[in-house]
Short mmCIF file of C-alpha atoms in Angstrom, two decimals:
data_model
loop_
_atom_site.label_atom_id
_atom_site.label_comp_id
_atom_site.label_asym_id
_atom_site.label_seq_id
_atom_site.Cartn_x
_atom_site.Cartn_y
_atom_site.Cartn_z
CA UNK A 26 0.00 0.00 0.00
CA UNK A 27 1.76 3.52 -0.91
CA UNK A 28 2.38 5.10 1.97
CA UNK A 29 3.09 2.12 4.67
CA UNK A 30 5.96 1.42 5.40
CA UNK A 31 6.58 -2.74 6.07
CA UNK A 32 6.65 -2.43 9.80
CA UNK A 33 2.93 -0.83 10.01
CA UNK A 34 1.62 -3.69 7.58
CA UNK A 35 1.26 -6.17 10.79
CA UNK A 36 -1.56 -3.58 12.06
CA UNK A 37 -3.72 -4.66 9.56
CA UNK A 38 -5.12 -7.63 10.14
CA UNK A 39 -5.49 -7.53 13.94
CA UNK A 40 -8.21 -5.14 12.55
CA UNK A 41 -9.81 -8.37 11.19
CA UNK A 42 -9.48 -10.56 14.09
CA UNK A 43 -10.10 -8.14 16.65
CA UNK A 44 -13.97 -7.86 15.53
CA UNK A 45 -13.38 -11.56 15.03
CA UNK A 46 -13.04 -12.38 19.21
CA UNK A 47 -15.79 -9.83 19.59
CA UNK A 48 -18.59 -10.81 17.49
CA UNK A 49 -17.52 -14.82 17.98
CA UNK A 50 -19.54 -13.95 21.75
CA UNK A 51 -22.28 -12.27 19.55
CA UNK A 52 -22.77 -14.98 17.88
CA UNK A 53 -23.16 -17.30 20.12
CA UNK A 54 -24.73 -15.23 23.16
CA UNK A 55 -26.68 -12.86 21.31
CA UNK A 56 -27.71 -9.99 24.29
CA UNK A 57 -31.44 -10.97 23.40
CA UNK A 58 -30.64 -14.25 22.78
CA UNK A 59 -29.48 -14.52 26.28
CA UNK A 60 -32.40 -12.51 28.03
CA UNK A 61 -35.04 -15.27 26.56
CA UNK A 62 -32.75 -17.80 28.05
CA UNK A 63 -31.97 -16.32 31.62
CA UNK A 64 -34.32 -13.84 31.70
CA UNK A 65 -32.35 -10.75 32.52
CA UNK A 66 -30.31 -8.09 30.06
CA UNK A 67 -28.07 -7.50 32.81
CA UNK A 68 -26.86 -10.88 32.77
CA UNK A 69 -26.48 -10.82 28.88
CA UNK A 70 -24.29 -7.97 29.76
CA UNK A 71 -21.91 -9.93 32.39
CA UNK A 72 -19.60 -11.25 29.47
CA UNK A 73 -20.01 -8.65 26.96
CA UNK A 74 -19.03 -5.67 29.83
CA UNK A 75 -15.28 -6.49 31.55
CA UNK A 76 -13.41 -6.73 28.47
CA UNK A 77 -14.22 -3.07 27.33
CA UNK A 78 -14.56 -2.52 30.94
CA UNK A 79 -10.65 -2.94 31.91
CA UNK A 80 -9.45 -1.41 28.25
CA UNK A 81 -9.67 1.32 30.74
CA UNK A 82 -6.26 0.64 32.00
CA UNK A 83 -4.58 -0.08 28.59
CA UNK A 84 -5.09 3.92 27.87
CA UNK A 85 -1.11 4.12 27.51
CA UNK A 86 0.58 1.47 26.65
CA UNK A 87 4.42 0.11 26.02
CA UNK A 88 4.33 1.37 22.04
CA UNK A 89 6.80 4.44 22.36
CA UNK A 90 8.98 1.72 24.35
CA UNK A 91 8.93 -1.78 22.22
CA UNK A 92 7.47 -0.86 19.06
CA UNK A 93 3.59 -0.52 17.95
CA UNK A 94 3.72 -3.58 15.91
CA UNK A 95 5.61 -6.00 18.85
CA UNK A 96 2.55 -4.44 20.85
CA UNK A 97 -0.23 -5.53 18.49
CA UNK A 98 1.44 -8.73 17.69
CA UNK A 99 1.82 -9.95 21.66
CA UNK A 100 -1.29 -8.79 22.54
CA UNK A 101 -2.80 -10.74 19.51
CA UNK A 102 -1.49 -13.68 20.43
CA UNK A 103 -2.37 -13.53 23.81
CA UNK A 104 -6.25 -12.98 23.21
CA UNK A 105 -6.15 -15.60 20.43
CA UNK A 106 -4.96 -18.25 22.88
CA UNK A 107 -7.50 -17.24 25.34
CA UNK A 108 -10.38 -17.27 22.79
CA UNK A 109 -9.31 -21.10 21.71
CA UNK A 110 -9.78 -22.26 25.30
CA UNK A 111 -12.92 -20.21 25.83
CA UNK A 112 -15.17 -23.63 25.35
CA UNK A 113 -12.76 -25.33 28.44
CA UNK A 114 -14.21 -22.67 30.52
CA UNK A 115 -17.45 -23.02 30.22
CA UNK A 116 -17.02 -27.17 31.60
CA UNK A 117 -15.43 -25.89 34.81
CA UNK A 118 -18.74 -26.38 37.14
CA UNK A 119 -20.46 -24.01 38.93
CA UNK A 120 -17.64 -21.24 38.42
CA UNK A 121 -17.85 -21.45 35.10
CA UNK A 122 -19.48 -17.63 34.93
CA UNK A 123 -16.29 -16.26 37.14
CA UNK A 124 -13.91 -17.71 34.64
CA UNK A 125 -15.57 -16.58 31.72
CA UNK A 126 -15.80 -13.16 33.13
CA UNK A 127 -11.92 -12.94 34.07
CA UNK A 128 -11.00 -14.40 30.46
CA UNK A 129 -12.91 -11.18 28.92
CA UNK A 130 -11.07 -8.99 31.55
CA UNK A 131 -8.29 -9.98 30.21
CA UNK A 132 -9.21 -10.21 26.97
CA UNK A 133 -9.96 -6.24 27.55
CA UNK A 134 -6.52 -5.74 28.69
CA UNK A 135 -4.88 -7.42 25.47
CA UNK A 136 -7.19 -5.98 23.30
CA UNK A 137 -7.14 -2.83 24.80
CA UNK A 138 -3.91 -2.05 23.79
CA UNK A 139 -4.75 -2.72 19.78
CA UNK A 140 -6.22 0.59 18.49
CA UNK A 141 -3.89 2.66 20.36
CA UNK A 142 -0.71 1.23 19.35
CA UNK A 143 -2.38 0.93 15.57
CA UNK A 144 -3.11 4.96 15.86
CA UNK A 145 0.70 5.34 17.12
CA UNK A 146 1.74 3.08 14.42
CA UNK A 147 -0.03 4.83 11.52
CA UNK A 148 0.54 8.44 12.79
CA UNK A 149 4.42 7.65 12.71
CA UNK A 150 4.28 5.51 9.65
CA UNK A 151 1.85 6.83 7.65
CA UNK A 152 2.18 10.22 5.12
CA UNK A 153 -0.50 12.80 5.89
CA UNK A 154 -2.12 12.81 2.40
CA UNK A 155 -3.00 9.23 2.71
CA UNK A 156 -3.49 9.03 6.47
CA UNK A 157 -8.00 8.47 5.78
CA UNK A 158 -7.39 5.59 3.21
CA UNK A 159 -4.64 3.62 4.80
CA UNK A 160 -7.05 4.10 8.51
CA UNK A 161 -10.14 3.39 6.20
CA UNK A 162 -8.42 0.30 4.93
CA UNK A 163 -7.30 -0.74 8.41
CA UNK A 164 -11.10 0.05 9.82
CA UNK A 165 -12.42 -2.01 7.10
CA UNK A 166 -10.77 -4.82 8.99
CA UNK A 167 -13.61 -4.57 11.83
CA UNK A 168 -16.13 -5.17 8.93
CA UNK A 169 -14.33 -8.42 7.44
CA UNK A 170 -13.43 -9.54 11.25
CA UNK A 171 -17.43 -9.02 11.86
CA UNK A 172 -18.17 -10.49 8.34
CA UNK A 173 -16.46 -13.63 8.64
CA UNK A 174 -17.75 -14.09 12.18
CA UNK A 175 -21.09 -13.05 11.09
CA UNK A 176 -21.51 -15.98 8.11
CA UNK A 177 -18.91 -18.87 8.52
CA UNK A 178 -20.10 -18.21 12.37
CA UNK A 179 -23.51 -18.85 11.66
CA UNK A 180 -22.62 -21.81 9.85
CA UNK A 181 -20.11 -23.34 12.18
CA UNK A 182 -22.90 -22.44 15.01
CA UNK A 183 -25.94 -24.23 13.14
CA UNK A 184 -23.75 -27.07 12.25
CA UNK A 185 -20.79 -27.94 15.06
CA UNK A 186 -22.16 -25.99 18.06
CA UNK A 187 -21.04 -22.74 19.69
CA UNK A 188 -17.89 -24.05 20.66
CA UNK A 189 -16.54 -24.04 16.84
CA UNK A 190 -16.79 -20.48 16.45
CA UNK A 191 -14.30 -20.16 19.22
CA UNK A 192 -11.98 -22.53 18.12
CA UNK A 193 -12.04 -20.83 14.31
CA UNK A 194 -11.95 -17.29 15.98
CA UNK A 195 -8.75 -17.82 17.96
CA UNK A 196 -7.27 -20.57 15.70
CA UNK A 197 -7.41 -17.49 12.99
CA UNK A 198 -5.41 -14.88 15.10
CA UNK A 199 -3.14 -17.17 16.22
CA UNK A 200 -2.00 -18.43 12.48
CA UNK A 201 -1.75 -14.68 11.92
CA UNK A 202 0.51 -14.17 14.38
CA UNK A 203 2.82 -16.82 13.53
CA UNK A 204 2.71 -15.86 10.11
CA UNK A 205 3.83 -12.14 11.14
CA UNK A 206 6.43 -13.43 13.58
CA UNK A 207 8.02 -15.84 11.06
CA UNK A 208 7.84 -13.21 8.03
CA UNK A 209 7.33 -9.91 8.80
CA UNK A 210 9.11 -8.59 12.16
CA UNK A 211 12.53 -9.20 13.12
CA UNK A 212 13.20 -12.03 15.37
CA UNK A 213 15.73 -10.42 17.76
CA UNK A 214 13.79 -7.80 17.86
CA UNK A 215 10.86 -9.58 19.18
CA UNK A 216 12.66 -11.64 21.81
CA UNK A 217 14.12 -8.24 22.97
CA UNK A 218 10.85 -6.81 23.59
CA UNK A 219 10.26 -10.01 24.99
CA UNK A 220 12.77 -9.93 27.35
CA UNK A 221 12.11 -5.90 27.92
CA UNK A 222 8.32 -6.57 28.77
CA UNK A 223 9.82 -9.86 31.58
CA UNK A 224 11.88 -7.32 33.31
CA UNK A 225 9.61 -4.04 33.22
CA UNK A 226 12.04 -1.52 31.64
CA UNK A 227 11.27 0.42 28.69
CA UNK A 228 13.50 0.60 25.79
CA UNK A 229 13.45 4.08 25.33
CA UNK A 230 12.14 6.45 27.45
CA UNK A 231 8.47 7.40 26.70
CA UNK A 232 7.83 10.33 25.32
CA UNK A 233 6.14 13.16 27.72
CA UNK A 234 2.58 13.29 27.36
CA UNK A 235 1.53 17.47 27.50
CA UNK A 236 -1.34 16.04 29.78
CA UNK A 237 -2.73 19.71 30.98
CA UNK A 238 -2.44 21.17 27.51
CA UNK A 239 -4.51 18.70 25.15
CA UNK A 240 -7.22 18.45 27.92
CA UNK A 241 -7.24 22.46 27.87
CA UNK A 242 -8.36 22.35 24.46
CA UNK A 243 -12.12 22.45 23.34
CA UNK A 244 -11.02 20.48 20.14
CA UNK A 245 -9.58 17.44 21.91
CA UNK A 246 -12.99 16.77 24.20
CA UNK A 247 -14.76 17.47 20.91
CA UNK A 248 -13.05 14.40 19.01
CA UNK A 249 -13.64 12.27 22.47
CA UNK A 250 -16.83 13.01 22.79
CA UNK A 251 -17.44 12.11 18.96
CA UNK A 252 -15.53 9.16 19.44
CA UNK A 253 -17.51 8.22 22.58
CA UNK A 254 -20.96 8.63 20.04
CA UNK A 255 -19.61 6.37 17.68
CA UNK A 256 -18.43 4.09 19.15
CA UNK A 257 -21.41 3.81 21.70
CA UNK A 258 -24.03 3.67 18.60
CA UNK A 259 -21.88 1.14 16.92
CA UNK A 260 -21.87 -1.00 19.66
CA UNK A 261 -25.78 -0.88 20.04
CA UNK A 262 -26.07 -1.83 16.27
CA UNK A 263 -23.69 -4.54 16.37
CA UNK A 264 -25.33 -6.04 19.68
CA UNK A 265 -28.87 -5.92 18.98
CA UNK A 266 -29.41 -5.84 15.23
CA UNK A 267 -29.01 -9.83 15.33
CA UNK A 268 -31.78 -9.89 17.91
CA UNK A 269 -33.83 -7.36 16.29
CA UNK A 270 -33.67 -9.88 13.04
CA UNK A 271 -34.39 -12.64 14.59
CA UNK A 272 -37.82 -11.17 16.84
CA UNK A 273 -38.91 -9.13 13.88
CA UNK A 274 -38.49 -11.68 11.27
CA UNK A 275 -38.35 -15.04 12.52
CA UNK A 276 -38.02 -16.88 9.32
CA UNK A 277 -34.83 -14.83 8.32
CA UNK A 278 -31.68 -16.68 7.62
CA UNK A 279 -28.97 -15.78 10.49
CA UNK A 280 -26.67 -15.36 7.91
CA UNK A 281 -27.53 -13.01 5.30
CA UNK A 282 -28.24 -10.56 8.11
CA UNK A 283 -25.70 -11.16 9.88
CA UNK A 284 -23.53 -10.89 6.44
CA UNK A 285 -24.85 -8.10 4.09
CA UNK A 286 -24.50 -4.95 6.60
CA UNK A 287 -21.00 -6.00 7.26
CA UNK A 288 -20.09 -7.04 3.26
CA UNK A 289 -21.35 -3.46 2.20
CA UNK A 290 -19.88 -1.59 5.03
CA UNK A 291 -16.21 -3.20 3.57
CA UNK A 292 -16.37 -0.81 0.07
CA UNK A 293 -18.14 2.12 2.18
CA UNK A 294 -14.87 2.22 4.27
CA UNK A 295 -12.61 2.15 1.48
CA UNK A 296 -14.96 4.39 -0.47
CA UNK A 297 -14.73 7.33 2.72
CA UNK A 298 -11.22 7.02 2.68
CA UNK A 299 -10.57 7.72 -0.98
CA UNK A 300 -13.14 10.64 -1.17
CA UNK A 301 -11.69 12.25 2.08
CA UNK A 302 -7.85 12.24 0.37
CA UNK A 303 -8.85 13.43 -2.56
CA UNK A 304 -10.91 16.27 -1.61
CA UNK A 305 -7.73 17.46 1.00
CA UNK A 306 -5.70 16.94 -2.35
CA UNK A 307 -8.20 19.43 -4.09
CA UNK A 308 -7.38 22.25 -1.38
CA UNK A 309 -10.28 21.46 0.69
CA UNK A 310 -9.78 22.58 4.52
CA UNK A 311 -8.58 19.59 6.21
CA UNK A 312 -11.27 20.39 9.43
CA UNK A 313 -14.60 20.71 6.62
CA UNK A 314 -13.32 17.38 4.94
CA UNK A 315 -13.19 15.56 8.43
CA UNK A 316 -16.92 17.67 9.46
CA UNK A 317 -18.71 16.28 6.23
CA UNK A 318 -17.00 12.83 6.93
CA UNK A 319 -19.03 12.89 10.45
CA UNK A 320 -22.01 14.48 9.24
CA UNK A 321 -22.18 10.97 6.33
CA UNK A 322 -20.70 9.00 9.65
CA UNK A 323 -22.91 10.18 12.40
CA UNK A 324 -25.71 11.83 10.86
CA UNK A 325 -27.00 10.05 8.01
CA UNK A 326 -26.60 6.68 9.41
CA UNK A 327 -28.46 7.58 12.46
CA UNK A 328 -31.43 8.71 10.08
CA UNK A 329 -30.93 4.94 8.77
CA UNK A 330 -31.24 3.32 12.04
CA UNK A 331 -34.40 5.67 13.13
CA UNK A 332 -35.67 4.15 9.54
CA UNK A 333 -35.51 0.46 11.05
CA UNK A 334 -37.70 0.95 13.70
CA UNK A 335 -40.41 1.85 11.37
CA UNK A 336 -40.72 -0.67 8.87
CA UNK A 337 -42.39 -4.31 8.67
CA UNK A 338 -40.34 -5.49 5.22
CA UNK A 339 -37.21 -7.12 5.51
CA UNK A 340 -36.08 -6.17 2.48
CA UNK A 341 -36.32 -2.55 3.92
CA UNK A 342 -35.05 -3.40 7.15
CA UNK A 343 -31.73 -5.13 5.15
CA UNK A 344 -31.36 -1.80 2.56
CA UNK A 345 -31.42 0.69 6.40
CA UNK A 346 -29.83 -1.78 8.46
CA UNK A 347 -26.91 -1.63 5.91
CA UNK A 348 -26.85 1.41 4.95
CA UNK A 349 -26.53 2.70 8.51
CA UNK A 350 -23.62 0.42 9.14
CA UNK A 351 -22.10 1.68 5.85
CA UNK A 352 -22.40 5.08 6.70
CA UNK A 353 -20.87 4.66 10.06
CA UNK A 354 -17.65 3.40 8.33
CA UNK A 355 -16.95 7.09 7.28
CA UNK A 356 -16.13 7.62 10.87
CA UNK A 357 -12.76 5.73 9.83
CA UNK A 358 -12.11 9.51 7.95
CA UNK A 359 -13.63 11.46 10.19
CA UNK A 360 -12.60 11.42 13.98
CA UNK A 361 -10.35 8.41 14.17
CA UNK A 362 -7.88 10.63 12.23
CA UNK A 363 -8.78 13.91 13.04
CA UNK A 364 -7.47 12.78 16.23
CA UNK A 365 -4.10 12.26 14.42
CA UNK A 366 -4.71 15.51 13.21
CA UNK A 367 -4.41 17.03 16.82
CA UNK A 368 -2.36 15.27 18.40
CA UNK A 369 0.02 12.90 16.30
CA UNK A 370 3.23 13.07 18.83
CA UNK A 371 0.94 11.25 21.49
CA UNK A 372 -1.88 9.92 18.88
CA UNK A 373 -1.69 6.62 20.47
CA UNK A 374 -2.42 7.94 24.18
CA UNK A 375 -5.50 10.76 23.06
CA UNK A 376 -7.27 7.75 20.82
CA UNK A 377 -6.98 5.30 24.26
CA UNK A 378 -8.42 7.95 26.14
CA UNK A 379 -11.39 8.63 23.39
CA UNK A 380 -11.41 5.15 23.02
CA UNK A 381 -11.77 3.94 26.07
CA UNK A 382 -14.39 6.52 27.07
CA UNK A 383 -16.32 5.27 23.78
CA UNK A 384 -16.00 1.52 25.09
CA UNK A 385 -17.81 2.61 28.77
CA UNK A 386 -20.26 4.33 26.88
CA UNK A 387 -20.85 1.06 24.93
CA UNK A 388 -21.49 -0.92 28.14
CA UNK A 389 -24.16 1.70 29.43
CA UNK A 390 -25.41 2.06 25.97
CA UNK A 391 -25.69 -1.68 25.33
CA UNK A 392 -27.37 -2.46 28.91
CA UNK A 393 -29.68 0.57 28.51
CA UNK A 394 -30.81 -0.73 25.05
CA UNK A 395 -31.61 -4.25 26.59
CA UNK A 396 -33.64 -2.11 29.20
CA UNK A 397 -35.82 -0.26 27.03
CA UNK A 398 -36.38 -3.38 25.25
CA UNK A 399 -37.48 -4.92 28.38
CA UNK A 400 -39.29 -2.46 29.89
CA UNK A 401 -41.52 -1.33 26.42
CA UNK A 402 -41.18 -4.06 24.12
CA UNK A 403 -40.56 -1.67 21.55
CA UNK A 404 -37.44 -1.98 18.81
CA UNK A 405 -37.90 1.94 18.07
CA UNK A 406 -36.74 3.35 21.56
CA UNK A 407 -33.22 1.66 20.85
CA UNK A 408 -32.82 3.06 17.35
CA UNK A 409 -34.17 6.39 18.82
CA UNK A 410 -30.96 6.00 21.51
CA UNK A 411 -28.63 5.16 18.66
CA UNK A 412 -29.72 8.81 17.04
CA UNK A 413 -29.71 10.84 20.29
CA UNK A 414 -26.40 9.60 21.13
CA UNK A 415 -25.14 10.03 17.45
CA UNK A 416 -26.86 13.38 16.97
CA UNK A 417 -24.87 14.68 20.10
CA UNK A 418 -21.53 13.50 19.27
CA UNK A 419 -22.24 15.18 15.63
CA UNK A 420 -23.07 18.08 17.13
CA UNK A 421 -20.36 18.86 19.51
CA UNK A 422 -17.66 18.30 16.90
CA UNK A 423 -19.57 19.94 14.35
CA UNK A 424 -19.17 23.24 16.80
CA UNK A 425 -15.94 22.56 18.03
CA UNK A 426 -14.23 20.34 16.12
CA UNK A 427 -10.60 21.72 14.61
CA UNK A 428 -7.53 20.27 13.10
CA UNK A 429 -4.83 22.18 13.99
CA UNK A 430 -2.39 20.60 16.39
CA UNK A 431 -1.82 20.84 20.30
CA UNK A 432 0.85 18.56 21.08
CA UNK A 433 3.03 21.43 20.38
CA UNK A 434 4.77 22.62 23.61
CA UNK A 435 7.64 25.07 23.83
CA UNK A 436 9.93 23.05 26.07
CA UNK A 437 9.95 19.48 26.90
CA UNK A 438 8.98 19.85 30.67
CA UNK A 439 5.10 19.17 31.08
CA UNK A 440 2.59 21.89 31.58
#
């Protein structure tokens, strides 16, 4: 890809298989799926909540000190091998539930690390002019990850049991990462971050993070709190449109719903990325490019999803249901780089921070969508939550949103 250099190719498919670990769980305990069969949302919640949960304390992680791409590649690993012995967990008697709910803990903690050492990566690695393609490409990953889930999934589900989708999941990441450690990174370079990460020391000394002066900004809590909206609505969508299939049209086949949002949303990403370079390339402000990239990402899915809870044709319900999830992919060009844009000395840290306040907002979200459900028995109060919440994260960055950068400090001492 023009642009990347080798060492940033490894962050690609992690971008896959990331989504992969995540909607696996979907798949198999569907949030509605698993209120019919316990008979509370809160449960459902129990497994999907820690491992977004503890990303919390992944906000800064070891990337400045062993590499972004030893980061991604370790951590992958790790939650790959975890994922494969899922299934044992679930046979371990009555604590089964405590087990499951420390593997996603620390699931969270290796996968928390992923999108911040990827934004690091690509902010380093990456030239400005194609910075919203090569993140567009990369974010198109969560759609295949989610697509591959979402149909072979289905299959393995209907055909060898839950347990398959765990094994195929993990088995995935795990040939990726040998594949990467064999081929693409250095060997003595690994087993010295290895060796670094065993004994606690950094290789080189982190970088000072101008803590006082980003947070000072209106800009920066701007791009969090559109990060926090989209990444709150997405989460919604991707946890209850299965269930909302499957209660609204029983005779629908699992997997062309769970397939055709996530196939179209694959060229949609791609597509926002392209238009977004090339009208920067055409002198277009930098700030109005990323503004009409939310507007498409934010504001005209959300109209989608509001669409969904009003119609009683699945045809209809496929054509919204995918073209909400396609519009959402311009995000990719939108906030996930302006934040490069502000910040791309400490890019890494500022996304963990918006990311991580977008994953708590996902667990609220997610458990407040299974409430409404509960409580009115109505699909349209969810998609009217996935607008509010998208509506407000438009509009804050639409009114504060800028692209000029604030890492910027005089001296090297912090603020």
């Amino acid at each position: 890809m023009p642009g990347v250099d080798r060492d940033a190719a490894p962050g690609h498919l992690p971008a896959v298989l990331c989504p992969c670990h995540h909607a696996c769980l979907y798949c198999c305990h569907e949030p509605g799926l698993w209120l019919e069969q316990e008979g509370s949302w809160l449960e459902g919640g129990t497994l999907l909540s820690p491992d977004t949960l503890w990303s919390v304390l992944s906000l800064h992680t070891g990337e400045e000190g062993i590499g972004g791409e030893k980061v991604i590649l370790l951590s992958a690993s790790a939650w790959g091998f975890i994922t494969v012995t899922t299934p044992l967990l679930a046979h371990l008697g009555s604590g089964h539930l405590a087990f499951m709910t420390f593997s996603r803990i620390l699931t969270g903690l290796l996968q928390g690390v992923y999108f911040p050492a990827l934004t690091s990566l690509l902010s380093q690695r990456v030239q400005e002019s194609e910075r919203a393609f090569t993140y567009s490409t990369v974010g198109a990953g969560s759609q295949v990850g989610t697509l591959v889930t979402g149909g072979i999934g289905s299959v393995l589900l209907d055909q060898c049991g839950w347990q398959s989708v765990f094994y195929f999941s993990g088995g995935l990441t795990l040939l990726w990462a040998y594949y990467v450690y064999r081929y693409l990174l250095n060997e003595k370079d690994f087993v010295l971050a290895l060796g670094v990460l065993a004994q606690g020391l950094p290789v080189t000394k982190p970088s000072k993070v101008p803590w006082r002066q980003l947070f000072r900004k209106a800009s920066v809590w701007a791009a969090i709190c559109s990060q926090l909206s989209s990444a709150c609505s997405f989460f919604i969508l991707l946890s209850w449109l299965p269930t909302f299939f499957k209660e609204t049209f029983p005779n629908s086949k699992g997997w062309v719903f769970n397939v055709v949002p996530w196939l179209l949303a694959i060229p949609a990403s791609l597509f926002s990325g392209f238009i977004s370079d090339r009208l920067i390339s055409q002198g277009y402000r930098v700030i109005m490019v990323r503004k009409f990239m939310q507007v498409m990402g934010l504001g005209l899915s959300s109209i989608f999803a509001l669409c969904l809870g009003h119609t009683t044709s699945f045809l209809k319900a496929m054509i919204f249901a995918s073209a909400s999830i396609g519009f959402q992919t311009f995000n990719h060009s939108g906030i996930s780089v302006n934040i490069q844009d502000l910040a791309p000395s400490c890019a890494g840290f500022l996304f963990g921070v918006a990311n991580t306040a977008g994953a708590l907002a996902g667990v609220v979200g997610v458990c407040l969508g299974g409430y409404l459900i509960e409580t009115t028995g109505s699909w349209t109060c969810v998609f009217h939550l996935v607008a509010i919440i998208s509506n407000l994260g438009l509009g804050t960055f639409l009114v504060f949103g800028k692209a000029q950068r604030v890492d910027l400090v005089p001296t090297h001492e912090d603020l």
